[in-house]
């Protein structure tokens, strides 16, 4: 039998390795920005075209590379960050694996320009699909510029799996936020298709958070500071009233490296216990500094997962630090053990015992006496003064109840009362019976009968389908009516969230929204669609932003479809809501008037049927 195992060519191995490191344009942005930081840059520019599909360029003023280093940097497992395996537990740099540039060069066209400060000329290196096309001397400023063009040009399947430009740009923006927040001592600039998205100078941490998430963020922040032998915590948490339904403003940084940790996130939520509404998440921007020997970063190529030596201690310290800050700044209710001085007993009465109260009884008091002062009638006005009228005798209560004619005193047939129930029927024929064709099961399902058996409808999914088709019709065919608000509604969002609403503004106006102001600090709404409560507006827009960020529809779906789905999801009747008979019947009729009544907008079944034969089989 001939040998069948063989070594893969380098370009094939690089493409396989690139699948772990480079998943989308945002992965390229992350790796290049981290390399620029490791080069001790103080100014970094990020230039993106077509959400990174056409160009991703990072320019820094770092220390640059020599001719040899520039060529060697694109080899696999070539790095300047570590020398031995022991260095993995003393990491002070972002990168250390030596795979990023090699992986990027395997699936894109890369142009590298770099120069050391001591050199007069720099180096220009051009690589396409791991193949070096040229290496020349060039005049270039000190530092490094890396341009990545035509990402996934040799892997069309991976390129086809990329999402829309809006979604990919959102992922790039997220990576930019993570890097910029971790390094407030570095100036960053971010350009997309020639427009300036972010331009933040060197500043302190609070200013960096405010510059990235908008000026209104400043009033939301509560500082958190704690230092122990194990852990040092610094940063901010958001006030509970500014919590969000999404986790878009949750940032953990360990030794200036962004990480994801559900365990530590639970510690924050535990500190906010009792302060947040159901379904809302706290905002936090926390820097954790630990001993590099106590963590393991080499878990995944993206380096966003970290293993801690003692997670339980970190959990307890983090939870108590956040809880202390919330109480210290009067965000959470605390017990006040300092009693007010007005509650103290005077010094002269400190040793005196309390005297028993004396009780006096008027034994001559008679409530039935005519001359009792307590039974006096209502005073009457006479000659500029008041004069008490004599009390009526108790026998007068029975005056007029004597028998008159043949009627006995106990005959109350002619007495009428205001609270008599009215049982009159609108039908003259009492044999007419009203039949109920539907009923609600556990306030979640609507059960109705059909010719072949029984129909069970999920009320939430059915209402989503009804609203979805209604909104879609208004957006694409006819403009919906709007109800004006008595007072304009002002909502604050981050610049990136405001950009999403701005892109969908035209479609939102077709559904009935009216905007009077829309800028980087937030939006002002003066009109909402008919039937949409004012209290639901912020929930609808938050759900819409979340759906856009998470790319709910496929790339071939339009923004109108996404908007209709998101609004239908927000406004649909929730499970657990009681419906009367009329509402139940209207729901059934409206559902089957839809073009696609069988499924919800998210392609889930809206109803099931049970035939009579199937029911009979249950009794066999």
PDB file of N, CA, C and O in Angstrom, residues 134-167:
ATOM      1  N   UNK A 134       6.940  42.034  -4.730  1.00  0.00           N
ATOM      2  CA  UNK A 134       8.024  43.009  -4.853  1.00  0.00           C
ATOM      3  C   UNK A 134       8.470  43.475  -3.485  1.00  0.00           C
ATOM      4  O   UNK A 134       7.700  43.429  -2.517  1.00  0.00           O
ATOM      5  N   UNK A 135       9.725  43.924  -3.412  1.00  0.00           N
ATOM      6  CA  UNK A 135      10.276  44.517  -2.204  1.00  0.00           C
ATOM      7  C   UNK A 135      11.260  45.592  -2.638  1.00  0.00           C
ATOM      8  O   UNK A 135      12.305  45.297  -3.225  1.00  0.00           O
ATOM      9  N   UNK A 136      10.923  46.873  -2.355  1.00  0.00           N
ATOM     10  CA  UNK A 136      11.706  47.991  -2.842  1.00  0.00           C
ATOM     11  C   UNK A 136      11.998  48.961  -1.702  1.00  0.00           C
ATOM     12  O   UNK A 136      11.384  48.914  -0.628  1.00  0.00           O
ATOM     13  N   UNK A 137      12.919  49.873  -2.017  1.00  0.00           N
ATOM     14  CA  UNK A 137      13.239  50.972  -1.111  1.00  0.00           C
ATOM     15  C   UNK A 137      12.358  52.155  -1.476  1.00  0.00           C
ATOM     16  O   UNK A 137      12.088  52.420  -2.655  1.00  0.00           O
ATOM     17  N   UNK A 138      11.882  52.864  -0.438  1.00  0.00           N
ATOM     18  CA  UNK A 138      10.954  53.958  -0.702  1.00  0.00           C
ATOM     19  C   UNK A 138      11.105  55.038   0.361  1.00  0.00           C
ATOM     20  O   UNK A 138      11.610  54.780   1.464  1.00  0.00           O
ATOM     21  N   UNK A 139      10.678  56.239  -0.011  1.00  0.00           N
ATOM     22  CA  UNK A 139      10.631  57.344   0.943  1.00  0.00           C
ATOM     23  C   UNK A 139       9.294  57.266   1.683  1.00  0.00           C
ATOM     24  O   UNK A 139       8.227  57.374   1.078  1.00  0.00           O
ATOM     25  N   UNK A 140       9.367  57.076   2.983  1.00  0.00           N
ATOM     26  CA  UNK A 140       8.156  56.926   3.795  1.00  0.00           C
ATOM     27  C   UNK A 140       8.427  57.464   5.184  1.00  0.00           C
ATOM     28  O   UNK A 140       9.577  57.441   5.657  1.00  0.00           O
ATOM     29  N   UNK A 141       7.450  57.995   5.888  1.00  0.00           N
ATOM     30  CA  UNK A 141       7.689  58.522   7.236  1.00  0.00           C
ATOM     31  C   UNK A 141       7.995  57.411   8.229  1.00  0.00           C
ATOM     32  O   UNK A 141       7.725  56.226   7.980  1.00  0.00           O
ATOM     33  N   UNK A 142       8.540  57.798   9.366  1.00  0.00           N
ATOM     34  CA  UNK A 142       8.856  56.834  10.423  1.00  0.00           C
ATOM     35  C   UNK A 142       7.580  56.176  10.926  1.00  0.00           C
ATOM     36  O   UNK A 142       6.573  56.827  11.184  1.00  0.00           O
ATOM     37  N   UNK A 143       7.659  54.878  11.060  1.00  0.00           N
ATOM     38  CA  UNK A 143       6.496  54.117  11.477  1.00  0.00           C
ATOM     39  C   UNK A 143       6.140  53.062  10.453  1.00  0.00           C
ATOM     40  O   UNK A 143       6.966  52.674   9.616  1.00  0.00           O
ATOM     41  N   UNK A 144       4.903  52.606  10.497  1.00  0.00           N
ATOM     42  CA  UNK A 144       4.465  51.517   9.618  1.00  0.00           C
ATOM     43  C   UNK A 144       3.086  51.808   9.078  1.00  0.00           C
ATOM     44  O   UNK A 144       2.223  52.326   9.792  1.00  0.00           O
ATOM     45  N   UNK A 145       2.880  51.468   7.808  1.00  0.00           N
ATOM     46  CA  UNK A 145       1.567  51.550   7.166  1.00  0.00           C
ATOM     47  C   UNK A 145       1.289  50.213   6.491  1.00  0.00           C
ATOM     48  O   UNK A 145       2.072  49.773   5.641  1.00  0.00           O
ATOM     49  N   UNK A 146       0.189  49.571   6.887  1.00  0.00           N
ATOM     50  CA  UNK A 146      -0.198  48.280   6.320  1.00  0.00           C
ATOM     51  C   UNK A 146      -1.539  48.450   5.618  1.00  0.00           C
ATOM     52  O   UNK A 146      -2.523  48.861   6.245  1.00  0.00           O
ATOM     53  N   UNK A 147      -1.581  48.137   4.329  1.00  0.00           N
ATOM     54  CA  UNK A 147      -2.817  48.210   3.536  1.00  0.00           C
ATOM     55  C   UNK A 147      -3.224  46.806   3.132  1.00  0.00           C
ATOM     56  O   UNK A 147      -2.432  46.076   2.516  1.00  0.00           O
ATOM     57  N   UNK A 148      -4.439  46.431   3.495  1.00  0.00           N
ATOM     58  CA  UNK A 148      -4.985  45.110   3.146  1.00  0.00           C
ATOM     59  C   UNK A 148      -6.131  45.333   2.163  1.00  0.00           C
ATOM     60  O   UNK A 148      -7.158  45.928   2.520  1.00  0.00           O
ATOM     61  N   UNK A 149      -5.964  44.848   0.940  1.00  0.00           N
ATOM     62  CA  UNK A 149      -6.948  45.070  -0.115  1.00  0.00           C
ATOM     63  C   UNK A 149      -7.524  43.733  -0.575  1.00  0.00           C
ATOM     64  O   UNK A 149      -6.858  42.703  -0.539  1.00  0.00           O
ATOM     65  N   UNK A 150      -8.756  43.799  -1.043  1.00  0.00           N
ATOM     66  CA  UNK A 150      -9.429  42.640  -1.655  1.00  0.00           C
ATOM     67  C   UNK A 150      -9.366  41.412  -0.736  1.00  0.00           C
ATOM     68  O   UNK A 150      -8.838  40.364  -1.102  1.00  0.00           O
ATOM     69  N   UNK A 151      -9.906  41.563   0.451  1.00  0.00           N
ATOM     70  CA  UNK A 151      -9.907  40.474   1.426  1.00  0.00           C
ATOM     71  C   UNK A 151     -10.675  39.268   0.892  1.00  0.00           C
ATOM     72  O   UNK A 151     -11.728  39.410   0.271  1.00  0.00           O
ATOM     73  N   UNK A 152     -10.133  38.078   1.114  1.00  0.00           N
ATOM     74  CA  UNK A 152     -10.711  36.801   0.656  1.00  0.00           C
ATOM     75  C   UNK A 152     -10.808  36.736  -0.876  1.00  0.00           C
ATOM     76  O   UNK A 152     -11.734  36.118  -1.410  1.00  0.00           O
ATOM     77  N   UNK A 153      -9.867  37.356  -1.567  1.00  0.00           N
ATOM     78  CA  UNK A 153      -9.924  37.331  -3.038  1.00  0.00           C
ATOM     79  C   UNK A 153      -9.744  35.920  -3.580  1.00  0.00           C
ATOM     80  O   UNK A 153     -10.261  35.586  -4.658  1.00  0.00           O
ATOM     81  N   UNK A 154      -8.999  35.076  -2.868  1.00  0.00           N
ATOM     82  CA  UNK A 154      -8.757  33.703  -3.322  1.00  0.00           C
ATOM     83  C   UNK A 154      -9.618  32.679  -2.583  1.00  0.00           C
ATOM     84  O   UNK A 154      -9.441  31.477  -2.744  1.00  0.00           O
ATOM     85  N   UNK A 155     -10.549  33.155  -1.749  1.00  0.00           N
ATOM     86  CA  UNK A 155     -11.508  32.263  -1.075  1.00  0.00           C
ATOM     87  C   UNK A 155     -12.895  32.848  -1.295  1.00  0.00           C
ATOM     88  O   UNK A 155     -13.473  33.477  -0.388  1.00  0.00           O
ATOM     89  N   UNK A 156     -13.476  32.699  -2.479  1.00  0.00           N
ATOM     90  CA  UNK A 156     -14.778  33.335  -2.758  1.00  0.00           C
ATOM     91  C   UNK A 156     -15.893  32.856  -1.844  1.00  0.00           C
ATOM     92  O   UNK A 156     -16.818  33.611  -1.547  1.00  0.00           O
ATOM     93  N   UNK A 157     -15.814  31.613  -1.377  1.00  0.00           N
ATOM     94  CA  UNK A 157     -16.866  31.110  -0.486  1.00  0.00           C
ATOM     95  C   UNK A 157     -16.900  31.914   0.806  1.00  0.00           C
ATOM     96  O   UNK A 157     -17.972  32.289   1.308  1.00  0.00           O
ATOM     97  N   UNK A 158     -15.706  32.203   1.355  1.00  0.00           N
ATOM     98  CA  UNK A 158     -15.666  32.987   2.589  1.00  0.00           C
ATOM     99  C   UNK A 158     -16.143  34.418   2.335  1.00  0.00           C
ATOM    100  O   UNK A 158     -16.825  35.009   3.172  1.00  0.00           O
ATOM    101  N   UNK A 159     -15.817  34.965   1.188  1.00  0.00           N
ATOM    102  CA  UNK A 159     -16.251  36.325   0.870  1.00  0.00           C
ATOM    103  C   UNK A 159     -17.767  36.401   0.727  1.00  0.00           C
ATOM    104  O   UNK A 159     -18.388  37.385   1.122  1.00  0.00           O
ATOM    105  N   UNK A 160     -18.363  35.350   0.176  1.00  0.00           N
ATOM    106  CA  UNK A 160     -19.821  35.348   0.014  1.00  0.00           C
ATOM    107  C   UNK A 160     -20.548  35.268   1.356  1.00  0.00           C
ATOM    108  O   UNK A 160     -21.713  35.658   1.445  1.00  0.00           O
ATOM    109  N   UNK A 161     -19.858  34.758   2.377  1.00  0.00           N
ATOM    110  CA  UNK A 161     -20.489  34.648   3.685  1.00  0.00           C
ATOM    111  C   UNK A 161     -20.430  35.943   4.480  1.00  0.00           C
ATOM    112  O   UNK A 161     -21.000  36.024   5.559  1.00  0.00           O
ATOM    113  N   UNK A 162     -19.736  36.943   3.967  1.00  0.00           N
ATOM    114  CA  UNK A 162     -19.709  38.228   4.654  1.00  0.00           C
ATOM    115  C   UNK A 162     -21.092  38.865   4.642  1.00  0.00           C
ATOM    116  O   UNK A 162     -21.855  38.694   3.688  1.00  0.00           O
ATOM    117  N   UNK A 163     -21.398  39.623   5.689  1.00  0.00           N
ATOM    118  CA  UNK A 163     -22.703  40.256   5.804  1.00  0.00           C
ATOM    119  C   UNK A 163     -22.713  41.581   5.049  1.00  0.00           C
ATOM    120  O   UNK A 163     -21.773  41.928   4.330  1.00  0.00           O
ATOM    121  N   UNK A 164     -23.773  42.329   5.242  1.00  0.00           N
ATOM    122  CA  UNK A 164     -23.917  43.619   4.574  1.00  0.00           C
ATOM    123  C   UNK A 164     -22.876  44.604   5.101  1.00  0.00           C
ATOM    124  O   UNK A 164     -22.267  44.407   6.154  1.00  0.00           O
ATOM    125  N   UNK A 165     -22.664  45.689   4.356  1.00  0.00           N
ATOM    126  CA  UNK A 165     -21.675  46.688   4.755  1.00  0.00           C
ATOM    127  C   UNK A 165     -22.009  47.281   6.123  1.00  0.00           C
ATOM    128  O   UNK A 165     -21.111  47.567   6.925  1.00  0.00           O
ATOM    129  N   UNK A 166     -23.289  47.470   6.388  1.00  0.00           N
ATOM    130  CA  UNK A 166     -23.693  48.037   7.683  1.00  0.00           C
ATOM    131  C   UNK A 166     -23.272  47.140   8.835  1.00  0.00           C
ATOM    132  O   UNK A 166     -22.748  47.614   9.854  1.00  0.00           O
ATOM    133  N   UNK A 167     -23.473  45.848   8.671  1.00  0.00           N
ATOM    134  CA  UNK A 167     -23.125  44.905   9.738  1.00  0.00           C
ATOM    135  C   UNK A 167     -21.617  44.783   9.888  1.00  0.00           C
ATOM    136  O   UNK A 167     -21.080  44.799  11.006  1.00  0.00           O
TER     137      UNK A 167
END
